[in-house]
Short mmCIF file of C-alpha atoms in Angstrom, two decimals:
data_model
loop_
_atom_site.label_atom_id
_atom_site.label_comp_id
_atom_site.label_asym_id
_atom_site.label_seq_id
_atom_site.Cartn_x
_atom_site.Cartn_y
_atom_site.Cartn_z
CA MET A 1 -5.81 -26.76 29.91
CA LYS A 2 -6.46 -29.01 26.95
CA GLN A 3 -9.60 -27.05 26.07
CA HIS A 4 -7.68 -23.78 26.20
CA THR A 5 -5.06 -25.10 23.76
CA THR A 6 -7.72 -26.37 21.39
CA GLY A 7 -9.42 -22.97 21.41
CA ARG A 8 -6.16 -21.24 20.64
CA SER A 9 -5.32 -23.46 17.64
CA PRO A 10 -7.72 -21.83 15.11
CA ALA A 11 -6.42 -18.40 16.13
CA VAL A 12 -2.79 -19.47 15.64
CA TRP A 13 -3.55 -20.99 12.23
CA ALA A 14 -5.48 -17.87 11.20
CA LEU A 15 -2.56 -15.65 12.26
CA VAL A 16 -0.01 -17.75 10.34
CA ILE A 17 -2.10 -18.05 7.15
CA THR A 18 -3.26 -14.42 7.00
CA SER A 19 0.18 -13.02 7.90
CA ILE A 20 1.88 -14.96 5.11
CA ALA A 21 -0.82 -13.93 2.62
CA GLY A 22 -0.51 -10.30 3.73
CA PHE A 23 3.28 -10.51 3.40
CA MET A 24 2.97 -11.68 -0.23
CA ALA A 25 0.51 -8.95 -1.20
CA ALA A 26 2.51 -6.17 0.52
CA LEU A 27 5.81 -7.48 -0.86
CA ASP A 28 4.58 -7.16 -4.44
CA ASN A 29 4.08 -3.42 -3.95
CA LEU A 30 7.84 -2.79 -3.72
CA VAL A 31 9.61 -5.98 -4.82
CA VAL A 32 9.45 -4.89 -8.46
CA THR A 33 11.15 -1.51 -7.97
CA THR A 34 14.75 -2.75 -7.84
CA ALA A 35 14.08 -5.19 -10.72
CA LEU A 36 12.83 -2.51 -13.15
CA PRO A 37 16.18 -1.87 -14.92
CA SER A 38 16.61 -5.63 -15.48
CA ILE A 39 13.02 -5.99 -16.71
CA ARG A 40 13.61 -3.13 -19.16
CA THR A 41 16.80 -4.79 -20.43
CA SER A 42 15.04 -8.14 -20.81
CA LEU A 43 11.66 -7.11 -22.21
CA GLY A 44 12.29 -3.61 -23.54
CA GLY A 45 9.89 -0.74 -23.01
CA GLU A 46 10.06 2.94 -22.12
CA LEU A 47 9.64 4.71 -18.78
CA GLU A 48 5.83 4.70 -19.12
CA ASP A 49 5.93 0.90 -19.53
CA LEU A 50 7.96 0.61 -16.31
CA GLU A 51 5.41 2.83 -14.58
CA TRP A 52 2.63 0.49 -15.64
CA THR A 53 4.44 -2.59 -14.31
CA VAL A 54 4.11 -0.94 -10.89
CA ASN A 55 0.80 0.89 -11.36
CA ALA A 56 -1.09 -1.97 -13.00
CA TYR A 57 -0.77 -3.77 -9.66
CA THR A 58 -1.27 -0.85 -7.25
CA LEU A 59 -4.19 0.58 -9.23
CA THR A 60 -6.27 -2.59 -9.51
CA PHE A 61 -5.36 -3.39 -5.90
CA ALA A 62 -6.52 0.05 -4.73
CA VAL A 63 -9.77 0.43 -6.64
CA LEU A 64 -11.02 -3.12 -5.98
CA LEU A 65 -9.94 -3.37 -2.33
CA MET A 66 -13.27 -2.38 -0.79
CA PHE A 67 -15.21 -4.31 -3.44
CA GLY A 68 -13.17 -7.42 -2.57
CA ALA A 69 -14.12 -7.03 1.07
CA SER A 70 -17.80 -6.67 0.08
CA LEU A 71 -17.64 -9.84 -2.02
CA GLY A 72 -16.29 -11.73 0.99
CA ASP A 73 -19.00 -10.37 3.26
CA ARG A 74 -21.68 -11.38 0.76
CA PHE A 75 -20.47 -14.76 -0.56
CA GLY A 76 -18.23 -16.04 2.24
CA ARG A 77 -14.90 -14.66 3.43
CA ARG A 78 -12.95 -17.92 3.35
CA ARG A 79 -14.34 -18.77 -0.10
CA LEU A 80 -13.36 -15.39 -1.56
CA PHE A 81 -9.99 -15.49 0.22
CA LEU A 82 -9.27 -18.79 -1.54
CA ILE A 83 -10.38 -17.32 -4.87
CA GLY A 84 -8.21 -14.23 -4.39
CA LEU A 85 -5.21 -16.31 -3.35
CA SER A 86 -5.68 -18.59 -6.39
CA VAL A 87 -5.88 -15.63 -8.79
CA PHE A 88 -2.82 -13.99 -7.19
CA THR A 89 -0.77 -17.21 -7.35
CA GLY A 90 -1.76 -18.00 -10.96
CA ALA A 91 -1.08 -14.42 -12.10
CA SER A 92 2.34 -14.53 -10.41
CA ALA A 93 3.28 -17.59 -12.46
CA ALA A 94 1.94 -15.96 -15.63
CA ALA A 95 3.94 -12.77 -14.91
CA ALA A 96 7.12 -14.82 -14.53
CA LEU A 97 6.45 -16.43 -17.94
CA SER A 98 5.64 -13.13 -19.70
CA PRO A 99 7.29 -12.94 -23.15
CA GLY A 100 6.95 -9.15 -23.40
CA ILE A 101 6.35 -5.99 -21.40
CA ASN A 102 2.66 -5.72 -22.36
CA GLU A 103 1.96 -9.25 -21.15
CA LEU A 104 3.79 -8.50 -17.89
CA ILE A 105 1.67 -5.39 -17.34
CA THR A 106 -1.50 -7.40 -17.99
CA PHE A 107 -0.61 -10.12 -15.49
CA ARG A 108 0.47 -7.53 -12.92
CA ALA A 109 -3.05 -6.10 -13.17
CA VAL A 110 -4.52 -9.59 -12.62
CA GLN A 111 -2.20 -9.97 -9.60
CA GLY A 112 -3.69 -6.75 -8.24
CA VAL A 113 -7.21 -8.15 -8.65
CA GLY A 114 -6.26 -11.26 -6.66
CA ALA A 115 -4.57 -9.17 -3.96
CA ALA A 116 -7.60 -6.85 -3.73
CA ILE A 117 -9.85 -9.81 -2.97
CA MET A 118 -7.37 -11.56 -0.67
CA MET A 119 -5.85 -8.71 1.35
CA PRO A 120 -8.90 -7.09 3.04
CA LEU A 121 -10.22 -10.53 3.99
CA THR A 122 -7.00 -11.40 5.83
CA LEU A 123 -7.86 -8.91 8.58
CA THR A 124 -11.53 -9.94 8.67
CA LEU A 125 -10.68 -13.64 8.97
CA LEU A 126 -8.01 -12.95 11.58
CA THR A 127 -10.30 -10.74 13.67
CA ALA A 128 -13.05 -13.38 13.58
CA ALA A 129 -10.68 -16.18 14.68
CA VAL A 130 -8.88 -14.40 17.53
CA PRO A 131 -10.58 -13.75 20.92
CA PRO A 132 -11.01 -10.03 21.73
CA ALA A 133 -8.51 -10.23 24.59
CA ARG A 134 -5.70 -11.29 22.21
CA ARG A 135 -6.83 -9.39 19.12
CA GLY A 136 -4.54 -6.41 19.66
CA ALA A 137 -1.45 -8.63 19.94
CA ALA A 138 -2.47 -10.64 16.85
CA LEU A 139 -3.02 -7.49 14.80
CA GLY A 140 0.35 -6.23 16.01
CA VAL A 141 2.08 -9.38 14.71
CA PHE A 142 0.18 -9.09 11.41
CA SER A 143 1.23 -5.43 11.01
CA ALA A 144 4.86 -6.27 11.84
CA VAL A 145 4.93 -8.99 9.16
CA THR A 146 3.41 -6.59 6.61
CA GLY A 147 5.97 -3.97 7.61
CA LEU A 148 8.74 -6.52 7.11
CA ALA A 149 7.47 -7.05 3.54
CA VAL A 150 7.69 -3.31 2.83
CA ALA A 151 11.15 -3.12 4.39
CA SER A 152 12.56 -6.14 2.59
CA GLY A 153 10.82 -5.60 -0.77
CA PRO A 154 13.64 -3.71 -2.54
CA LEU A 155 16.30 -6.03 -1.05
CA ILE A 156 14.46 -9.27 -1.93
CA GLY A 157 13.70 -7.96 -5.41
CA GLY A 158 17.29 -6.88 -5.94
CA SER A 159 18.82 -10.13 -4.65
CA LEU A 160 16.58 -12.40 -6.71
CA THR A 161 17.10 -10.27 -9.81
CA GLU A 162 20.88 -10.21 -9.49
CA HIS A 163 21.57 -13.77 -8.36
CA ILE A 164 18.86 -15.70 -10.24
CA SER A 165 16.63 -13.64 -12.57
CA TRP A 166 13.91 -10.98 -12.34
CA GLN A 167 11.30 -13.67 -13.05
CA TRP A 168 11.91 -15.09 -9.57
CA ILE A 169 10.35 -12.07 -7.89
CA PHE A 170 7.10 -13.58 -9.22
CA TRP A 171 7.97 -17.30 -9.01
CA LEU A 172 8.55 -16.76 -5.26
CA ASN A 173 4.79 -16.37 -4.74
CA VAL A 174 3.85 -19.66 -6.43
CA PRO A 175 5.03 -22.31 -3.92
CA ILE A 176 3.88 -20.12 -1.01
CA GLY A 177 0.43 -19.72 -2.57
CA LEU A 178 0.14 -23.43 -3.33
CA LEU A 179 1.03 -24.23 0.29
CA LEU A 180 -1.46 -21.72 1.72
CA LEU A 181 -4.45 -22.85 -0.37
CA PRO A 182 -5.04 -26.25 1.31
CA LEU A 183 -4.13 -24.81 4.74
CA ALA A 184 -6.68 -22.01 4.35
CA ARG A 185 -9.33 -24.45 3.15
CA LEU A 186 -8.82 -26.75 6.14
CA ARG A 187 -7.91 -24.34 8.95
CA LEU A 188 -9.97 -21.18 8.40
CA ALA A 189 -13.62 -20.99 9.40
CA GLU A 190 -16.20 -19.63 6.96
CA SER A 191 -18.06 -16.44 7.89
CA TYR A 192 -20.46 -13.92 6.35
CA ALA A 193 -21.63 -10.40 7.14
CA PRO A 194 -25.36 -9.95 7.75
CA ASP A 195 -27.23 -8.00 5.05
CA ALA A 196 -24.06 -7.48 2.99
CA ARG A 197 -24.67 -5.64 -0.29
CA LEU A 198 -22.43 -5.08 -3.30
CA ASP A 199 -21.93 -1.58 -4.64
CA VAL A 200 -21.29 -2.22 -8.33
CA PRO A 201 -22.03 1.36 -9.54
CA GLY A 202 -19.65 2.86 -6.99
CA THR A 203 -16.91 0.38 -7.90
CA LEU A 204 -17.29 1.11 -11.63
CA LEU A 205 -17.20 4.88 -11.07
CA VAL A 206 -14.06 4.91 -8.90
CA SER A 207 -12.27 2.27 -11.00
CA GLY A 208 -12.92 4.07 -14.27
CA GLY A 209 -12.08 7.47 -12.80
CA LEU A 210 -8.74 6.45 -11.30
CA PHE A 211 -7.75 4.51 -14.40
CA GLY A 212 -8.45 7.56 -16.59
CA ILE A 213 -6.41 9.91 -14.40
CA VAL A 214 -3.42 7.57 -14.07
CA TYR A 215 -3.54 6.66 -17.79
CA GLY A 216 -3.47 10.35 -18.71
CA LEU A 217 -0.58 11.14 -16.36
CA VAL A 218 1.51 8.14 -17.45
CA ASN A 219 1.10 8.86 -21.18
CA ALA A 220 1.31 12.67 -21.01
CA ASN A 221 5.01 12.90 -21.86
CA ALA A 222 4.96 10.30 -24.61
CA GLU A 223 1.85 11.68 -26.36
CA GLY A 224 1.84 15.31 -25.15
CA TRP A 225 -0.38 17.02 -22.62
CA THR A 226 -2.61 18.42 -25.37
CA SER A 227 -3.12 15.13 -27.24
CA GLY A 228 -6.72 14.03 -27.62
CA THR A 229 -6.15 10.71 -25.85
CA VAL A 230 -4.49 12.26 -22.79
CA LEU A 231 -7.03 15.06 -22.46
CA ALA A 232 -9.96 12.68 -22.91
CA ALA A 233 -8.55 10.29 -20.29
CA LEU A 234 -7.98 13.07 -17.73
CA ILE A 235 -11.34 14.77 -18.30
CA ALA A 236 -13.23 11.46 -18.18
CA GLY A 237 -11.26 10.36 -15.11
CA PHE A 238 -11.97 13.52 -13.10
CA ALA A 239 -15.62 13.47 -14.21
CA LEU A 240 -16.06 9.88 -13.03
CA ILE A 241 -14.36 10.65 -9.69
CA GLY A 242 -16.73 13.61 -9.32
CA GLY A 243 -19.62 11.25 -10.01
CA PHE A 244 -18.25 8.80 -7.42
CA ILE A 245 -18.09 11.54 -4.77
CA TYR A 246 -21.65 12.68 -5.58
CA TYR A 247 -22.83 9.05 -5.53
CA GLY A 248 -21.10 8.52 -2.17
CA PHE A 249 -23.25 11.28 -0.64
CA ARG A 250 -26.53 10.13 -2.22
CA ALA A 251 -26.52 6.31 -2.34
CA LYS A 252 -28.08 4.28 0.45
CA ASN A 253 -25.17 1.81 0.91
CA PRO A 254 -22.18 3.22 -1.01
CA ILE A 255 -18.83 1.43 -1.05
CA LEU A 256 -17.33 4.59 0.51
CA PRO A 257 -19.82 6.81 2.40
CA MET A 258 -18.66 10.39 1.79
CA ARG A 259 -20.29 11.52 5.05
CA LEU A 260 -17.32 9.96 6.86
CA PHE A 261 -15.09 12.73 5.46
CA ARG A 262 -17.13 15.32 7.39
CA ASN A 263 -15.32 13.96 10.45
CA ARG A 264 -12.06 15.94 10.86
CA ALA A 265 -10.17 12.94 12.22
CA PHE A 266 -11.22 10.65 9.37
CA PHE A 267 -10.55 13.32 6.74
CA GLY A 268 -7.18 14.29 8.22
CA ILE A 269 -5.63 10.83 8.61
CA ASN A 270 -6.92 9.51 5.26
CA ILE A 271 -5.96 12.50 3.09
CA ALA A 272 -2.61 12.68 4.89
CA GLY A 273 -2.10 8.97 4.12
CA LEU A 274 -2.92 9.47 0.43
CA LEU A 275 -0.46 12.38 0.17
CA MET A 276 2.24 10.56 2.15
CA PHE A 277 2.10 7.53 -0.15
CA LEU A 278 2.03 9.79 -3.22
CA GLY A 279 5.28 11.47 -2.21
CA MET A 280 7.01 8.42 -0.70
CA PHE A 281 6.06 5.70 -3.21
CA GLY A 282 6.77 7.90 -6.22
CA SER A 283 10.19 8.78 -4.77
CA ILE A 284 11.07 5.13 -4.06
CA PHE A 285 10.13 4.26 -7.67
CA LEU A 286 12.67 6.78 -8.99
CA LEU A 287 15.39 6.47 -6.33
CA SER A 288 15.66 2.69 -6.64
CA GLN A 289 16.31 3.15 -10.36
CA PHE A 290 18.66 6.11 -9.77
CA LEU A 291 20.88 3.97 -7.53
CA GLN A 292 21.32 1.48 -10.38
CA GLY A 293 21.00 3.59 -13.52
CA ALA A 294 23.02 6.63 -12.39
CA LEU A 295 25.29 5.34 -9.61
CA GLY A 296 25.94 1.87 -11.06
CA TYR A 297 24.92 -0.22 -8.03
CA SER A 298 23.82 -3.79 -8.62
CA PRO A 299 20.19 -4.68 -7.77
CA THR A 300 21.27 -6.24 -4.45
CA GLU A 301 23.48 -3.26 -3.58
CA ALA A 302 20.61 -0.88 -4.36
CA GLY A 303 18.22 -2.86 -2.14
CA LEU A 304 20.73 -2.93 0.73
CA ARG A 305 21.39 0.80 0.48
CA MET A 306 17.68 1.57 0.78
CA LEU A 307 17.31 -0.44 4.00
CA PRO A 308 17.98 2.53 6.34
CA TRP A 309 14.83 4.07 4.84
CA THR A 310 12.52 1.12 4.24
CA GLY A 311 13.76 -0.93 7.21
CA MET A 312 13.74 1.79 9.88
CA PRO A 313 10.06 1.20 10.81
CA MET A 314 11.00 -2.26 12.15
CA LEU A 315 13.29 -0.59 14.71
CA VAL A 316 11.43 2.63 15.51
CA ALA A 317 7.79 1.45 15.42
CA PRO A 318 7.77 0.13 19.04
CA VAL A 319 9.09 3.49 20.29
CA ALA A 320 6.56 5.30 18.11
CA GLY A 321 3.78 3.23 19.67
CA VAL A 322 4.87 4.22 23.18
CA LEU A 323 5.02 7.90 22.15
CA ALA A 324 1.53 7.67 20.64
CA ASP A 325 0.16 6.15 23.86
CA ARG A 326 1.71 8.93 25.92
CA PHE A 327 1.15 12.02 23.75
CA GLY A 328 -1.65 10.92 21.41
CA GLY A 329 -1.53 9.87 17.79
CA ARG A 330 -1.74 13.29 16.14
CA PRO A 331 1.63 14.77 17.23
CA VAL A 332 3.42 11.50 16.38
CA VAL A 333 1.87 11.31 12.91
CA VAL A 334 2.58 15.00 12.20
CA ALA A 335 6.19 14.64 13.38
CA GLY A 336 6.61 11.50 11.26
CA LEU A 337 5.31 13.17 8.11
CA ALA A 338 7.47 16.23 8.71
CA LEU A 339 10.58 14.06 9.14
CA GLN A 340 9.71 12.06 6.00
CA ALA A 341 9.49 15.35 4.08
CA VAL A 342 12.83 16.50 5.52
CA GLY A 343 14.41 13.15 4.58
CA LEU A 344 13.29 13.48 0.96
CA ALA A 345 14.50 17.09 0.89
CA LEU A 346 17.93 16.03 2.22
CA PHE A 347 18.08 13.40 -0.52
CA ALA A 348 17.14 15.91 -3.23
CA MET A 349 19.83 18.34 -1.99
CA VAL A 350 22.69 15.88 -2.52
CA LEU A 351 21.58 13.88 -5.57
CA ALA A 352 24.20 13.99 -8.32
CA PRO A 353 25.78 11.46 -10.73
CA ASP A 354 28.76 11.08 -8.35
CA VAL A 355 27.03 11.34 -4.95
CA SER A 356 28.58 9.16 -2.24
CA TYR A 357 26.53 6.79 -0.10
CA ALA A 358 27.64 8.68 3.04
CA ALA A 359 25.97 11.80 1.65
CA GLN A 360 22.74 9.84 1.05
CA LEU A 361 22.57 8.33 4.55
CA PRO A 362 21.11 11.34 6.44
CA GLY A 363 18.14 11.52 4.07
CA LEU A 364 17.60 7.77 4.24
CA ILE A 365 17.73 7.61 8.05
CA VAL A 366 15.60 10.71 8.71
CA GLY A 367 13.04 9.55 6.14
CA GLY A 368 12.97 6.08 7.66
CA VAL A 369 12.37 7.42 11.18
CA GLY A 370 9.60 9.61 9.81
CA MET A 371 7.96 6.67 8.05
CA ALA A 372 8.02 4.65 11.29
CA LEU A 373 6.48 7.48 13.33
CA TYR A 374 3.68 7.79 10.77
CA PHE A 375 2.84 4.09 10.44
CA ALA A 376 2.69 3.19 14.14
CA PRO A 377 -0.35 5.29 15.23
CA ALA A 378 -2.03 5.66 11.80
CA ALA A 379 -4.23 2.54 12.03
CA SER A 380 -5.39 3.43 15.55
CA LEU A 381 -6.30 6.97 14.43
CA VAL A 382 -8.34 5.58 11.51
CA MET A 383 -10.24 3.16 13.74
CA SER A 384 -10.91 5.70 16.52
CA SER A 385 -12.29 8.24 14.03
CA VAL A 386 -15.46 6.20 13.32
CA ARG A 387 -18.09 4.15 15.15
CA PRO A 388 -17.26 0.46 15.75
CA SER A 389 -19.85 -0.59 13.14
CA GLU A 390 -17.99 1.48 10.50
CA GLN A 391 -14.46 0.28 11.26
CA GLY A 392 -14.44 -2.24 8.40
CA ILE A 393 -15.36 0.46 5.89
CA ALA A 394 -12.85 2.86 7.46
CA SER A 395 -9.98 0.34 7.28
CA GLY A 396 -10.78 -0.51 3.67
CA ALA A 397 -11.02 3.16 2.71
CA ASN A 398 -7.71 3.96 4.38
CA ASN A 399 -5.88 1.13 2.61
CA ALA A 400 -7.49 1.98 -0.73
CA LEU A 401 -6.61 5.69 -0.49
CA ARG A 402 -3.00 4.87 0.38
CA GLU A 403 -2.72 2.54 -2.61
CA VAL A 404 -4.30 5.22 -4.82
CA GLY A 405 -1.69 7.64 -3.48
CA GLY A 406 1.07 5.19 -4.42
CA ALA A 407 -0.24 4.78 -7.98
CA LEU A 408 -0.63 8.55 -8.42
CA GLY A 409 2.83 9.12 -6.93
CA VAL A 410 4.51 6.88 -9.50
CA ALA A 411 2.55 8.54 -12.32
CA VAL A 412 3.05 12.14 -11.19
CA LEU A 413 6.73 11.98 -10.18
CA ALA A 414 7.67 9.92 -13.25
CA THR A 415 5.98 12.58 -15.39
CA VAL A 416 8.14 15.24 -13.70
CA PHE A 417 11.20 13.02 -14.21
CA SER A 418 10.48 12.61 -17.94
CA SER A 419 9.92 16.32 -18.49
CA GLN A 420 13.22 17.30 -16.82
CA GLY A 421 15.54 14.38 -17.56
CA GLY A 422 15.58 10.78 -18.76
CA LEU A 423 17.13 7.32 -18.66
CA GLY A 424 19.86 8.05 -21.22
CA SER A 425 22.77 9.00 -18.92
CA ALA A 426 23.68 9.52 -15.27
CA GLN A 427 23.44 13.29 -15.77
CA ALA A 428 19.97 13.00 -17.33
CA PHE A 429 18.93 10.61 -14.54
CA ALA A 430 19.95 13.14 -11.88
CA ALA A 431 18.37 16.06 -13.77
CA GLY A 432 15.00 14.29 -13.74
CA THR A 433 15.16 12.74 -10.27
CA VAL A 434 16.06 15.89 -8.30
CA PRO A 435 12.96 17.98 -9.11
CA ALA A 436 10.71 14.91 -8.79
CA VAL A 437 12.02 14.15 -5.28
CA TRP A 438 11.66 17.83 -4.30
CA ILE A 439 8.00 17.60 -5.30
CA GLY A 440 7.70 14.36 -3.33
CA ALA A 441 9.09 16.19 -0.28
CA GLY A 442 6.59 19.02 -0.78
CA VAL A 443 3.65 16.63 -1.05
CA VAL A 444 4.63 14.84 2.19
CA ALA A 445 5.06 18.23 3.92
CA LEU A 446 1.51 19.06 2.80
CA ALA A 447 0.43 15.74 4.33
CA ALA A 448 1.88 16.90 7.67
CA LEU A 449 -0.20 20.09 7.49
CA VAL A 450 -3.35 18.11 6.67
CA ALA A 451 -2.67 15.80 9.64
CA LEU A 452 -2.94 18.85 11.92
CA LEU A 453 -6.70 18.69 11.25
CA ILE A 454 -6.89 15.52 13.35
CA PRO A 455 -8.36 16.45 16.77
CA GLY A 456 -6.05 16.11 19.74
CA ARG A 457 -6.67 13.67 22.55
CA SER A 458 -8.66 16.24 24.56
CA ALA A 459 -11.02 16.86 21.62
CA ARG A 460 -12.19 13.27 21.34
CA THR A 461 -15.69 12.23 22.28
CA PRO A 462 -16.21 10.13 25.44
CA GLU A 463 -17.16 7.17 23.22
CA GLN A 464 -13.90 7.44 21.29
CA ALA A 465 -11.87 7.78 24.48
CA GLU A 466 -13.60 4.74 25.95
CA GLU A 467 -13.01 2.68 22.79
CA GLN A 468 -9.34 3.69 22.72
CA GLU A 469 -8.88 2.70 26.36
CA GLU A 470 -10.52 -0.68 25.71
CA THR A 471 -8.19 -1.20 22.74
CA ARG A 472 -5.16 -0.23 24.86
CA VAL A 473 -6.14 -2.67 27.64
CA SER A 474 -6.77 -5.41 25.05
CA VAL A 475 -3.34 -4.90 23.48
CA ALA A 476 -1.64 -4.85 26.90
CA ALA A 477 -3.37 -8.13 27.81
#
């Protein structure tokens, strides 16, 4: 009995440390959204500056996510986890101390670098520390904690902003990070991947390409779509992404092997995830500001009113998991994306400067149920679409594409908002938000159609069916 307890201790510590680190990284995706009006009042800046306070984090996080995992495989996962956590914690303190909007954007980008190194290694370290029989349960706890961060992000951000100051959405990370650093050093075991190689050319191509595209979209309204800077950024960005795709087919060990996208299941769930985050994240960026700027809610009130949407996955996810086990992942994911699209459409239909909260509730609830149905089986579909030896690459690619979708969503929908309305009045706010949210709904509906490409349960290979059954038994145990 004593030996059993001793063996369990490293797994428990790994679960605690990685879950808290994952919570911090996921929280910073959405915690800023309800603080944006206060940041603008405090530091100044236009809409494109507010976009960059969100996108500077999501973009560096997305494009460096797989590279961060490769660094850990090559130089030691615990060592790189500690480096990523240190960078994230230090950048959080620097963001809180930012004297202006440009400095805040810079430190948000550095935060994203730290999160990109830290976040993918949380799952690797946790998987290595937990015995296979308990791995499913441990990953379930980790996912629930990450989901809690997404659900509580707008509320935590709003409460800290209103009752203390917006700087505390960043100060919050500092004591947690300082506590985790010695615990991770003492309680996590070091590990490496055999024959790990770094793909520097691939990382440079995808990083430069995505930066060019997002930079062009964010600055299009301020500088004009035909300005030399915007056109050069967009052309260079798409050219570099084209080069990244070509490189992914040709290179021996690319950071993202493009051959994986020949698999219908891998293509369907990943492209659907990118589109879902594009529509959802861009809409949350605008709606959280609409609730404050147009309807006059305080930051805390805005965060609370978004809980039926962002918090619904905590309630519905267990049911969604049961449905996925019974009917397969594809119908649950498709239904979830369709409901998320309907929820956004319901929101767009009622948005007005004097809209009541009762009129907003149907869209929030339907969208929240849809989000929960999507999230529950998505990870399993990603993992079952590839061979076991490729699951690390598949997980990293899925997370990276979703983060890219979030960054593009903020850029694209904010561009629509700026072209149709503005921040000047409640009427202008509504005029810009309504068409942007309609587009968000359309993009998520397209994601539902793409998800139909995922093969049904009967179309899976025997190897995939066997792996899924082993995973199900492991989780049940």
